[in-house]
One Martini backbone bead per residue (centre of mass of N, CA, C, O) as a GRO file, in nm:
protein
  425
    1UNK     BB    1  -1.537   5.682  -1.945
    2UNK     BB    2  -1.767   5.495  -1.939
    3UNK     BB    3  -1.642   5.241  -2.020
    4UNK     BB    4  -1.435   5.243  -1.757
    5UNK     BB    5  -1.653   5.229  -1.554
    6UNK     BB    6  -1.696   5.001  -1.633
    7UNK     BB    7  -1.485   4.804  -1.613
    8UNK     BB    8  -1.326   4.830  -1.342
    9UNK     BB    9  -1.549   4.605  -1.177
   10UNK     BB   10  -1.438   4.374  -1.364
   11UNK     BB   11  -1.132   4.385  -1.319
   12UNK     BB   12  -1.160   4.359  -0.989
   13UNK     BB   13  -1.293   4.074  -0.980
   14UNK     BB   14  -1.069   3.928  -1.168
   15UNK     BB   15  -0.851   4.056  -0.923
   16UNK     BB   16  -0.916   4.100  -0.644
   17UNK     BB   17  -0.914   4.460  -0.664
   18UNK     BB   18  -0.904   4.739  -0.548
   19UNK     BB   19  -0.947   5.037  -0.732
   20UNK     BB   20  -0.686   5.206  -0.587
   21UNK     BB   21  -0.493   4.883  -0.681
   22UNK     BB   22  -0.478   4.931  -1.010
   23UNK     BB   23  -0.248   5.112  -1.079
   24UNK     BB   24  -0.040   4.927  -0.942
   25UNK     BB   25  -0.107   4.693  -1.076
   26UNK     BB   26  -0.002   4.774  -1.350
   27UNK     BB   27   0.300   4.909  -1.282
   28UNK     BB   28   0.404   4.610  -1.211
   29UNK     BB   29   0.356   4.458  -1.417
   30UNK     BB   30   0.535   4.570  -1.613
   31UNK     BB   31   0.810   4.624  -1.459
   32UNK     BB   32   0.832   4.294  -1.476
   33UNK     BB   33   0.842   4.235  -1.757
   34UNK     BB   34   1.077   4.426  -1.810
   35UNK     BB   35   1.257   4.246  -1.653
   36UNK     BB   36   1.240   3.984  -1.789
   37UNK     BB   37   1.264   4.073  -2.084
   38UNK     BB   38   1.569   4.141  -2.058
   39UNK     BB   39   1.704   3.872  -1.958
   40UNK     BB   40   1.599   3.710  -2.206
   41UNK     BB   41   1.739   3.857  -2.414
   42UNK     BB   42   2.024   3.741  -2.279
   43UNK     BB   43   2.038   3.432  -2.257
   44UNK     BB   44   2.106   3.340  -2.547
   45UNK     BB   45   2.387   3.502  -2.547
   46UNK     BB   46   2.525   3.333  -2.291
   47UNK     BB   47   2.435   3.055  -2.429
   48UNK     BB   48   2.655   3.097  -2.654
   49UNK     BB   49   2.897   3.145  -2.525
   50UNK     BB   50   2.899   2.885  -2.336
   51UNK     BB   51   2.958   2.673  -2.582
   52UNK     BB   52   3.260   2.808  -2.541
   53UNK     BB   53   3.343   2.716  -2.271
   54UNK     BB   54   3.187   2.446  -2.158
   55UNK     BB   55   3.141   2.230  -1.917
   56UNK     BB   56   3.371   2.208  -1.727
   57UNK     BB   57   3.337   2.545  -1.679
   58UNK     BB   58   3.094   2.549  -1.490
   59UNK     BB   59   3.171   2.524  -1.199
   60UNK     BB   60   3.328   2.778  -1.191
   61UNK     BB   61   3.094   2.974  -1.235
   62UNK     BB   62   2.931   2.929  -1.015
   63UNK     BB   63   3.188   2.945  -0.825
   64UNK     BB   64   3.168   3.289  -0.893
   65UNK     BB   65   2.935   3.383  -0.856
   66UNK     BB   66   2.923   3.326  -0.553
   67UNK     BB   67   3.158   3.541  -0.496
   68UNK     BB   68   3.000   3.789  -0.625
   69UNK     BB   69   2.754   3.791  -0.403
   70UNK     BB   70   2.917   3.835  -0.161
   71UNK     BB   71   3.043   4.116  -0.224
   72UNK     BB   72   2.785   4.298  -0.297
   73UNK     BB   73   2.606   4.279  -0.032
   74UNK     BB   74   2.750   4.490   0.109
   75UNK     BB   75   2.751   4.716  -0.093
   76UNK     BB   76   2.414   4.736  -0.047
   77UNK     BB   77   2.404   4.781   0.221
   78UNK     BB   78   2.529   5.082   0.186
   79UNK     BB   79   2.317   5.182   0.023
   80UNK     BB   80   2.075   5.146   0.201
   81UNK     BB   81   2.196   5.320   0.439
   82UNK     BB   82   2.185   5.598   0.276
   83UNK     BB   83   1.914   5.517   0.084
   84UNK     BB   84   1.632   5.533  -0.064
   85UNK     BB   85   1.422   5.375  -0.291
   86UNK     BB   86   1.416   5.641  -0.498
   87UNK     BB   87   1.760   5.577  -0.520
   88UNK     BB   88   1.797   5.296  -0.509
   89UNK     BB   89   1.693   5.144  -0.755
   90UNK     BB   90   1.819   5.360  -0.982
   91UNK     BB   91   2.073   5.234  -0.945
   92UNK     BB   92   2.067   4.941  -0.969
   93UNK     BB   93   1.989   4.985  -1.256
   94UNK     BB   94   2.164   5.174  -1.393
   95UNK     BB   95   2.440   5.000  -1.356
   96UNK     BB   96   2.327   4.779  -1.559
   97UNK     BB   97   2.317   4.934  -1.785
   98UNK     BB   98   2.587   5.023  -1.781
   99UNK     BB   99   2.718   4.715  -1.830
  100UNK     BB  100   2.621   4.704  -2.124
  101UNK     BB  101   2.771   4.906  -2.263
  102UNK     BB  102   3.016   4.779  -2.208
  103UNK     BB  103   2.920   4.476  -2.340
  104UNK     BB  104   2.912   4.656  -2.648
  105UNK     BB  105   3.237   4.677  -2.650
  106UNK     BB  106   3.311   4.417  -2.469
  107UNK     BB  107   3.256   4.052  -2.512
  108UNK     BB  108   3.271   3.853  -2.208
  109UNK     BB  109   3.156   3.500  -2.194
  110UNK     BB  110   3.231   3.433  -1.837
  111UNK     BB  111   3.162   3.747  -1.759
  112UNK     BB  112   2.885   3.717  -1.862
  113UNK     BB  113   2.787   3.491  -1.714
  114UNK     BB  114   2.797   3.569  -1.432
  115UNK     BB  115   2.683   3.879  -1.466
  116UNK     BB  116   2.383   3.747  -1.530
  117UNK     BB  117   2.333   3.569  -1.256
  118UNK     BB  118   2.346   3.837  -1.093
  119UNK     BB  119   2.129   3.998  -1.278
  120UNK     BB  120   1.888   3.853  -1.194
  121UNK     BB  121   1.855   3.824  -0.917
  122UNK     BB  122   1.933   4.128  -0.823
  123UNK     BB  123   1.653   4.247  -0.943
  124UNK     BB  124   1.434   4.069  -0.856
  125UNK     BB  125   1.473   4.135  -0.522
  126UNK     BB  126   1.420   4.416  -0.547
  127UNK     BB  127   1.124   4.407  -0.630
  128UNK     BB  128   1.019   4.251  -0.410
  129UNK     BB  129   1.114   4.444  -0.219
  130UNK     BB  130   0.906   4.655  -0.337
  131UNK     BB  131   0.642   4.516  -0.329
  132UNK     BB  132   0.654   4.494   0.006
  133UNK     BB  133   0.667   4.790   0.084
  134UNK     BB  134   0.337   4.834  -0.042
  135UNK     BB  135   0.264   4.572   0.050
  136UNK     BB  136   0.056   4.413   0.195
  137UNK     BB  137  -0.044   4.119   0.314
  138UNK     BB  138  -0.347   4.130   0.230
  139UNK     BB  139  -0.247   4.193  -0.083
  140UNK     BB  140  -0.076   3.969  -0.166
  141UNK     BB  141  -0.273   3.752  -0.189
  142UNK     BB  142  -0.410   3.868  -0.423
  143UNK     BB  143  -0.179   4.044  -0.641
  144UNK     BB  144   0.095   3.854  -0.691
  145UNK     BB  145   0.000   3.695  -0.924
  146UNK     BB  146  -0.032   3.923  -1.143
  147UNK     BB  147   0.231   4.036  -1.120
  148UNK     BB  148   0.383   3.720  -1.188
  149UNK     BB  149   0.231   3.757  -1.483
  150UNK     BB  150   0.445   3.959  -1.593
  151UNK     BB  151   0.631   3.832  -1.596
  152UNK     BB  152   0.574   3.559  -1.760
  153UNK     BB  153   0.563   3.739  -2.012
  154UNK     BB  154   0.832   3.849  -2.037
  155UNK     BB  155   0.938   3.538  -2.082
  156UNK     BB  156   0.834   3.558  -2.370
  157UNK     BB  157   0.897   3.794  -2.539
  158UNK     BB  158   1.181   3.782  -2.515
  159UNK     BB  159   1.280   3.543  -2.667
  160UNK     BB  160   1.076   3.646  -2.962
  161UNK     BB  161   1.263   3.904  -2.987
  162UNK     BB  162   1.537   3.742  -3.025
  163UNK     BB  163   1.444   3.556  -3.236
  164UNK     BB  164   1.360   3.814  -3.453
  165UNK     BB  165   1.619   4.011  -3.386
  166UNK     BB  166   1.954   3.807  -3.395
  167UNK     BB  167   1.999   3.928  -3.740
  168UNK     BB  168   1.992   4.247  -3.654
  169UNK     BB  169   2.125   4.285  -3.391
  170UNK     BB  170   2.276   4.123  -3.243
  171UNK     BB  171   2.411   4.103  -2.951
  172UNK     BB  172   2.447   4.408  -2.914
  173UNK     BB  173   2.180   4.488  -2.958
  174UNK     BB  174   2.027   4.340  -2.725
  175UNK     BB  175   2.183   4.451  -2.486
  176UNK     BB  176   2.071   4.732  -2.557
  177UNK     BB  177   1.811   4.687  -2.535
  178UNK     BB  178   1.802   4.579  -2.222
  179UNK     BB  179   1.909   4.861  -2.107
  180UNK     BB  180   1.601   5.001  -2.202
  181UNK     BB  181   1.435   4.866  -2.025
  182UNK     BB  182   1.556   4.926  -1.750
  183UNK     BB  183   1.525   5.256  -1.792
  184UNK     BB  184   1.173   5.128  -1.804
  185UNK     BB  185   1.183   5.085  -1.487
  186UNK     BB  186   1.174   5.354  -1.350
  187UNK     BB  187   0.945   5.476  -1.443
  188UNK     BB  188   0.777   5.250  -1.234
  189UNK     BB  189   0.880   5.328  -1.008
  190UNK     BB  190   0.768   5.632  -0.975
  191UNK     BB  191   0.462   5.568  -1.005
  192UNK     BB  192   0.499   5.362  -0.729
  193UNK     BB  193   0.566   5.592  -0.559
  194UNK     BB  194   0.327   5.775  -0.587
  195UNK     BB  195   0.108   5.584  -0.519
  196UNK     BB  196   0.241   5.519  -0.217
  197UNK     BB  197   0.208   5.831  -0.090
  198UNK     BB  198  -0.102   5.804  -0.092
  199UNK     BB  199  -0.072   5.475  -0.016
  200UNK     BB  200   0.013   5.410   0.318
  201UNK     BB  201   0.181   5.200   0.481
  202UNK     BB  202   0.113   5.106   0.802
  203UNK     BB  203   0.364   5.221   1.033
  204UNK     BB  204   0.568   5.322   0.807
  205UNK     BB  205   0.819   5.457   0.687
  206UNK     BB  206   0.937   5.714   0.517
  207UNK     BB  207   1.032   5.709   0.186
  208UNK     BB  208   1.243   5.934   0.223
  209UNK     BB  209   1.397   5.727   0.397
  210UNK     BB  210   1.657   5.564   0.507
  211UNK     BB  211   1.715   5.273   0.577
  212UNK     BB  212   1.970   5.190   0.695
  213UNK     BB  213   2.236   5.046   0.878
  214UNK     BB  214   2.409   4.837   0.819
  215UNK     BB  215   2.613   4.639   0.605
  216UNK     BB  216   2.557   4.343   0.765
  217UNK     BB  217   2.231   4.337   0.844
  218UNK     BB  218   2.124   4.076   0.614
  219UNK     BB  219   2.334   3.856   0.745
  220UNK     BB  220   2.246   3.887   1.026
  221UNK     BB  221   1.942   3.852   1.029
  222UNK     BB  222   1.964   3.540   0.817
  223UNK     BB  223   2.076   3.415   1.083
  224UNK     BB  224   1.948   3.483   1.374
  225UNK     BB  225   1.584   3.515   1.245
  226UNK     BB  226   1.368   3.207   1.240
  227UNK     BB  227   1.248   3.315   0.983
  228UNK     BB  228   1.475   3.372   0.801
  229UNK     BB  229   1.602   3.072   0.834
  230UNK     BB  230   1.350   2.948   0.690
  231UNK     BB  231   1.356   3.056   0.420
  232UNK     BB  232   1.632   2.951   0.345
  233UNK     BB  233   1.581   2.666   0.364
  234UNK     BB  234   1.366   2.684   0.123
  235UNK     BB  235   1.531   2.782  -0.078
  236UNK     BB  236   1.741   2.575  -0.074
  237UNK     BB  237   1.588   2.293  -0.105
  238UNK     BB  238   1.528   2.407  -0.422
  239UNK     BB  239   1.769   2.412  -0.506
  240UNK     BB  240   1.872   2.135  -0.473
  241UNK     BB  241   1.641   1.993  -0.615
  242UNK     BB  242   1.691   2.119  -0.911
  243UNK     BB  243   1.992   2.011  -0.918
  244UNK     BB  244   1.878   1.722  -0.919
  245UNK     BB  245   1.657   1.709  -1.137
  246UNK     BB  246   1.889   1.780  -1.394
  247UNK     BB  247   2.032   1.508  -1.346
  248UNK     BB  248   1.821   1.330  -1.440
  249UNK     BB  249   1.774   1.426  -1.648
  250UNK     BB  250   2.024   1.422  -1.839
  251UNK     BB  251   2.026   1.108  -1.832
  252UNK     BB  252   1.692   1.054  -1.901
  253UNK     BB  253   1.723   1.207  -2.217
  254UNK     BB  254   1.986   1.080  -2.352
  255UNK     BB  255   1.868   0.780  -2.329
  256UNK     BB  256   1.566   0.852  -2.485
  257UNK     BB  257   1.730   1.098  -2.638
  258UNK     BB  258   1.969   1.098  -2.916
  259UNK     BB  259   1.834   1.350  -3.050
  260UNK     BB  260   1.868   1.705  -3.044
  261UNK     BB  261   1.585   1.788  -3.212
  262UNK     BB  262   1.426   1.629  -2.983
  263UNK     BB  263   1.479   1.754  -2.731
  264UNK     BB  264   1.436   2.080  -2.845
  265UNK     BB  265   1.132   2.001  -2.828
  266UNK     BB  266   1.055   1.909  -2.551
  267UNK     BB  267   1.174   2.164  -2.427
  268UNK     BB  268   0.972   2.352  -2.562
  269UNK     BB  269   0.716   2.218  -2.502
  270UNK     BB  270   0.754   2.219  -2.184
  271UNK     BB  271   0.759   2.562  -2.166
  272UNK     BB  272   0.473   2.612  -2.297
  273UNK     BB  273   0.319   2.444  -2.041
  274UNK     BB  274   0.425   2.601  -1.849
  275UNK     BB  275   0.381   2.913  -1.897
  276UNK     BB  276   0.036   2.860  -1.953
  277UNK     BB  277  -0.011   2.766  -1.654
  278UNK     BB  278   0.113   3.003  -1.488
  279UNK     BB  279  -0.059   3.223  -1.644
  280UNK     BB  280  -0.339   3.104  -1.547
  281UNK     BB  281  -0.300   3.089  -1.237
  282UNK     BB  282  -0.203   3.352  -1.166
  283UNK     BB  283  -0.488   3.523  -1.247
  284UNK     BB  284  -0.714   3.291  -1.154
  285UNK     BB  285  -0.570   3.120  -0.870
  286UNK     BB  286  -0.377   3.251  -0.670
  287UNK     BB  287  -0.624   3.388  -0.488
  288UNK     BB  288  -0.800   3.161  -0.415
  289UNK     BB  289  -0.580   2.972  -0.300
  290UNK     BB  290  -0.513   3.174  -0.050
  291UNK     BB  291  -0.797   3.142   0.048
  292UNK     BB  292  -0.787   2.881   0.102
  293UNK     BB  293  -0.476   2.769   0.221
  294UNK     BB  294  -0.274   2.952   0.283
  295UNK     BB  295   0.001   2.993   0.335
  296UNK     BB  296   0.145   2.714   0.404
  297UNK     BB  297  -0.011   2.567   0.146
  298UNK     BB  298   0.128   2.702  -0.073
  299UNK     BB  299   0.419   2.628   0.068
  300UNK     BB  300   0.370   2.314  -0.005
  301UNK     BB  301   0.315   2.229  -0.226
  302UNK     BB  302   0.599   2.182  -0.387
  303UNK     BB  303   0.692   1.977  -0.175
  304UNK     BB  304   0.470   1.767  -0.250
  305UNK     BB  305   0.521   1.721  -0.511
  306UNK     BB  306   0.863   1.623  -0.481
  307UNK     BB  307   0.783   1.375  -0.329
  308UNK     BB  308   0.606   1.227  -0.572
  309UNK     BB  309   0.838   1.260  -0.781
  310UNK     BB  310   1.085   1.137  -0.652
  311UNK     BB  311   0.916   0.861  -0.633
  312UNK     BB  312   0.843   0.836  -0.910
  313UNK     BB  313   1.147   0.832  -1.043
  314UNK     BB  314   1.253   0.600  -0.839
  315UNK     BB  315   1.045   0.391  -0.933
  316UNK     BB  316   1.050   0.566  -1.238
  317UNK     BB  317   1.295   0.662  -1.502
  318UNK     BB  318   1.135   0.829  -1.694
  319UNK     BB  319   1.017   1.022  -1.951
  320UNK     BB  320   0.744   1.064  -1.855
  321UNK     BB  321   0.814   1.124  -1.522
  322UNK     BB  322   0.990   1.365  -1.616
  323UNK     BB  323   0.783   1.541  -1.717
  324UNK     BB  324   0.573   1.591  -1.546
  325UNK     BB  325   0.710   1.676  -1.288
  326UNK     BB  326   0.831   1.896  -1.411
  327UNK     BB  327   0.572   2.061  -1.493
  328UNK     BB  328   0.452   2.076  -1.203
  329UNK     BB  329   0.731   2.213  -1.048
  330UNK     BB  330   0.729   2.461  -1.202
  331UNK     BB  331   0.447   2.573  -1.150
  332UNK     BB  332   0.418   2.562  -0.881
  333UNK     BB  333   0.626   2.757  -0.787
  334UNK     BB  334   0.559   3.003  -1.010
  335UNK     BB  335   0.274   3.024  -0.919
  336UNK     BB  336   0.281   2.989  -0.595
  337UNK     BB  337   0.541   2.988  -0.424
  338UNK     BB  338   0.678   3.206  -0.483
  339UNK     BB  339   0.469   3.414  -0.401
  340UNK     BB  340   0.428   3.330  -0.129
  341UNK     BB  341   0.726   3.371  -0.154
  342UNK     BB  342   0.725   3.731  -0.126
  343UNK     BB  343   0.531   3.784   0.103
  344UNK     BB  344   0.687   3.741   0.377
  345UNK     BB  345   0.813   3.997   0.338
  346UNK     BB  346   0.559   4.194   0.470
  347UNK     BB  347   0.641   4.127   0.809
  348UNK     BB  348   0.890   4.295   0.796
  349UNK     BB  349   1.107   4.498   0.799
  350UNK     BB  350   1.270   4.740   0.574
  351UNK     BB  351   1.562   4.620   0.599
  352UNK     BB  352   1.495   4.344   0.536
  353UNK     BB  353   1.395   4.376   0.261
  354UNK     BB  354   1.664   4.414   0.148
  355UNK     BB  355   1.910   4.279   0.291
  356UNK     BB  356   1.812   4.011   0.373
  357UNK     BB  357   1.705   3.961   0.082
  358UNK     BB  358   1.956   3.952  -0.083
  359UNK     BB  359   2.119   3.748   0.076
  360UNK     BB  360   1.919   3.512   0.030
  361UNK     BB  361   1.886   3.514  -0.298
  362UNK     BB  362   2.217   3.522  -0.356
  363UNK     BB  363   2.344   3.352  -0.172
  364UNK     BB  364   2.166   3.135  -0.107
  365UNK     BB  365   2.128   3.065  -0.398
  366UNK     BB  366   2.390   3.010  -0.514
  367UNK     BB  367   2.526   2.851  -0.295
  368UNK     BB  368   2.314   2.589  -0.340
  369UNK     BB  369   2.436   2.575  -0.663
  370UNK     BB  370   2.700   2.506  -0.599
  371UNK     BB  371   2.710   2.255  -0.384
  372UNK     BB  372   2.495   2.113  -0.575
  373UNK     BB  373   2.711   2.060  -0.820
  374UNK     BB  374   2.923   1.900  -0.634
  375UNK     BB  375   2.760   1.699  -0.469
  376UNK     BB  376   2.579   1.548  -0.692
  377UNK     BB  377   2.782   1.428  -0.863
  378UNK     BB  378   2.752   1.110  -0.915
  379UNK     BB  379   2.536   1.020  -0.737
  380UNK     BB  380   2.357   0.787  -0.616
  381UNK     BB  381   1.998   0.786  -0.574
  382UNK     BB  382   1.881   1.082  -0.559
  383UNK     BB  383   1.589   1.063  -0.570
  384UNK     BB  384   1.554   0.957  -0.254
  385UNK     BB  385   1.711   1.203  -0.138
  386UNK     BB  386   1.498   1.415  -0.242
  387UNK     BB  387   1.264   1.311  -0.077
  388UNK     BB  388   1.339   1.371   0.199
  389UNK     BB  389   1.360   1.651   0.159
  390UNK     BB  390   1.133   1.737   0.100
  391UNK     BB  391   0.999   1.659   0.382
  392UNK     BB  392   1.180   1.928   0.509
  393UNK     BB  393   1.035   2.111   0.340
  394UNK     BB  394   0.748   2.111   0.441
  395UNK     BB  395   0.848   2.185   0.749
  396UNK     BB  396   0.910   2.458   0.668
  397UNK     BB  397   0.615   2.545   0.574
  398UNK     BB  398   0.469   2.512   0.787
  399UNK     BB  399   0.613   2.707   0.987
  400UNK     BB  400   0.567   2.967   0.827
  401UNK     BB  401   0.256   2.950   0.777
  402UNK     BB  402   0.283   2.953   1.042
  403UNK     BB  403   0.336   3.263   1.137
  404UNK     BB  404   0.198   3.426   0.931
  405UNK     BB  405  -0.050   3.394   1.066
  406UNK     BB  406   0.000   3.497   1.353
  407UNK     BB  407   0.054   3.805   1.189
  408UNK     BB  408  -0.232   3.749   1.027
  409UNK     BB  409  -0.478   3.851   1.174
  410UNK     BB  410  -0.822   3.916   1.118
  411UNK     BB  411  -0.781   4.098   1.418
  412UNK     BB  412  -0.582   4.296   1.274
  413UNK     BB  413  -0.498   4.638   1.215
  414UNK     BB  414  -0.237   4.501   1.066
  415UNK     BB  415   0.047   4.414   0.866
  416UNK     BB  416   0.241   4.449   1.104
  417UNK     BB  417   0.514   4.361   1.294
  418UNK     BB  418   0.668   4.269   1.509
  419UNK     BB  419   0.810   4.382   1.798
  420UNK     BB  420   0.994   4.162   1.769
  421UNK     BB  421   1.311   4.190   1.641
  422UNK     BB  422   1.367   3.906   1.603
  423UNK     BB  423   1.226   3.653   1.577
  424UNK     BB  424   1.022   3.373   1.754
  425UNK     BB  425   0.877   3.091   1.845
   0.00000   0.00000   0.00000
């Protein structure tokens, strides 16, 4: 007891977390490692599967993908206006550990490939959406960051499961871990439940009630409120040049790395560059960085790099130009941009961030994905054009972070939504 009473306060100062958040703070970042560790352990089997695909079937799973995600949203919706958060969670996480067992029956790799792209979004979107419900907007400046890196550490640790016992337990038994993962994080909800109970965030409604609304509320709220939909361009606007940069890869990758043994040393170099820079930046940078730029700051950043990025890569398209930037835009996103993007939905009501963010997340990022695999294809000048997008996606985090600033000033006695809402300019 002694130890633990010494640790605490530097725990606290080291994660800028007070006394009382520190157990939420525990139980959050296990929960993301557990869910990003079950994805991790399923890529590889995704991606073996997907090369007996071939190249040529990715273009029509992208726009199944966004087909069954299209399908889902009523479907979630549903279940919203029904269920309290305490049955709603362990409902759609039980759901997919259901389709794994099923998938360790029989896999088949379209409908798996699908169905991966889909539970992927689709869990992550609940996490975020449960975290922005326990968690105040000036508490998520704090500790976003750090729950941010419980994903990032599940990110590592998923890969080294797999690759380390790919030979033992083989695709189906992957699929088992990773279904007992997912009932491995209910577990973690029922205690952020209970942390919940004891400190309840002011102004809102108690946690045993259904979240209630229609079934299209999501969409409709998505589509009508311009801080809603300022959100779904910051994100489609990633979406679209995420897949601008894949295609630049692809090109000069291919012309300057002509052996695969180099590509995939290159491509793990970088990855691993990634991963080291992100969680450290997650637990040590980004409560200080939120605290000097604020909303607006955060959520510039990835924008700022990608402007400079994408002039750089249209002015040298070389292998230098495109690993640099490369590692650049996907830190900012993952260690700042992401976490402060998550952070957004803790302004607005409790049904909008379950239906509108599943809405945002899935419909709006898939469909961003489709759109921009068709429409890029073979388009001459990308760089300079994803430049430019960059600049509207700046305005759009500039306009966010103004929004965000006015809503959580500090002498408002809590950060409560606004009485209007849809907000409005």
């Amino acid at each position: 007891m002694n130890l633990m009473a010494r640790l605490r306060p530097r725990a606290c100062r080291a994660l800028r977390a007070e006394p009382h958040e520190l157990p939420a703070l525990g139980w959050a970042f296990a929960y993301f490692f557990i869910l990003l560790c079950s994805y991790y352990l399923l890529r590889p089997v995704r991606d073996s599967l997907a090369v007996e695909s071939g190249t040529r079937a990715l273009q029509w799973l992208f726009t199944a993908t966004f087909a069954v995600m299209l399908a889902l949203v009523p479907v979630f919706g549903w279940l919203c206006a029904r269920l309290p958060r305490a049955k709603l969670l362990p409902a759609v996480y039980g759901f997919f550990a259901a389709n794994l067992a099923l998938f360790c029956v029989r896999l088949d790799g379209p409908l798996f490939f699908v169905w991966l792209s889909v539970f992927n979004l689709f869990v992550v979107s609940v996490f975020w959406s449960f975290m922005s419900d326990l968690f105040t907007a000036a508490q998520a400046a704090r500790l976003y960051g750090t729950i941010a890196a419980g994903g990032s550490c599940g990110a590592v640790a998923g890969p080294l499961v797999a690759a380390t016992l790919a030979d033992t337990l083989h695709a189906r038994g992957l699929l088992a871990l990773s279904g007992l993962l997912l009932i491995g994080a209910v577990a973690c909800i029922a205690m952020l439940g209970r942390w919940a109970r004891a400190h309840p965030r002011p102004h809102e409604p108690p946690p045993a009630q259904a979240i209630g609304g229609s079934v299209i509320a999501g969409a409709r709220a998505a589509l009508s409120s311009p801080f809603l939909l300022a959100i779904s361009a910051y994100l489609l606007c990633y979406t679209v040049l995420s897949t601008a940069l894949y295609f630049q890869q692809v090109e000069i990758v291919r012309a300057e790395l002509p052996d695969a043994a180099e590509r995939t040393r290159l491509f793990a170099s970088v990855d691993l560059v990634v991963n080291a820079l992100t969680l450290a930046l997650q637990v040590f940078g980004f409560a200080r960085l939120s605290l000097a730029l604020g909303a607006g700051g955060m959520l510039a950043v990835a924008p700022i790099v990608s402007i400079a990025g994408f002039s750089w890569l249209g002015a040298s398209p070389t292998l230098a130009a495109l690993v640099g930037f490369g590692v650049a835009r996907r830190v900012s996103e993952f260690a700042i941009a992401r976490p402060a993007r998550e952070a957004l939905f803790t302004v607005v009501p409790r049904e909008a961030r379950y239906k509108a963010k599943n809405f945002i997340d899935t419909v709006v990022y898939r469909g961003g994905d489709a759109f921009a695999g068709w429409a890029l294809g073979g388009l001459p000048a990308i760089a300079a054009l994803a430049a430019g997008l960059s600049a509207g996606w700046l305005a759009v985090a500039l306009y966010l972070g103004a929004r965000m600033k006015a809503w959580t000033r500090e002498d408002a006695p809590s950060s409560a939504p606004s009485p209007r809402w849809p907000p409005t300019p």
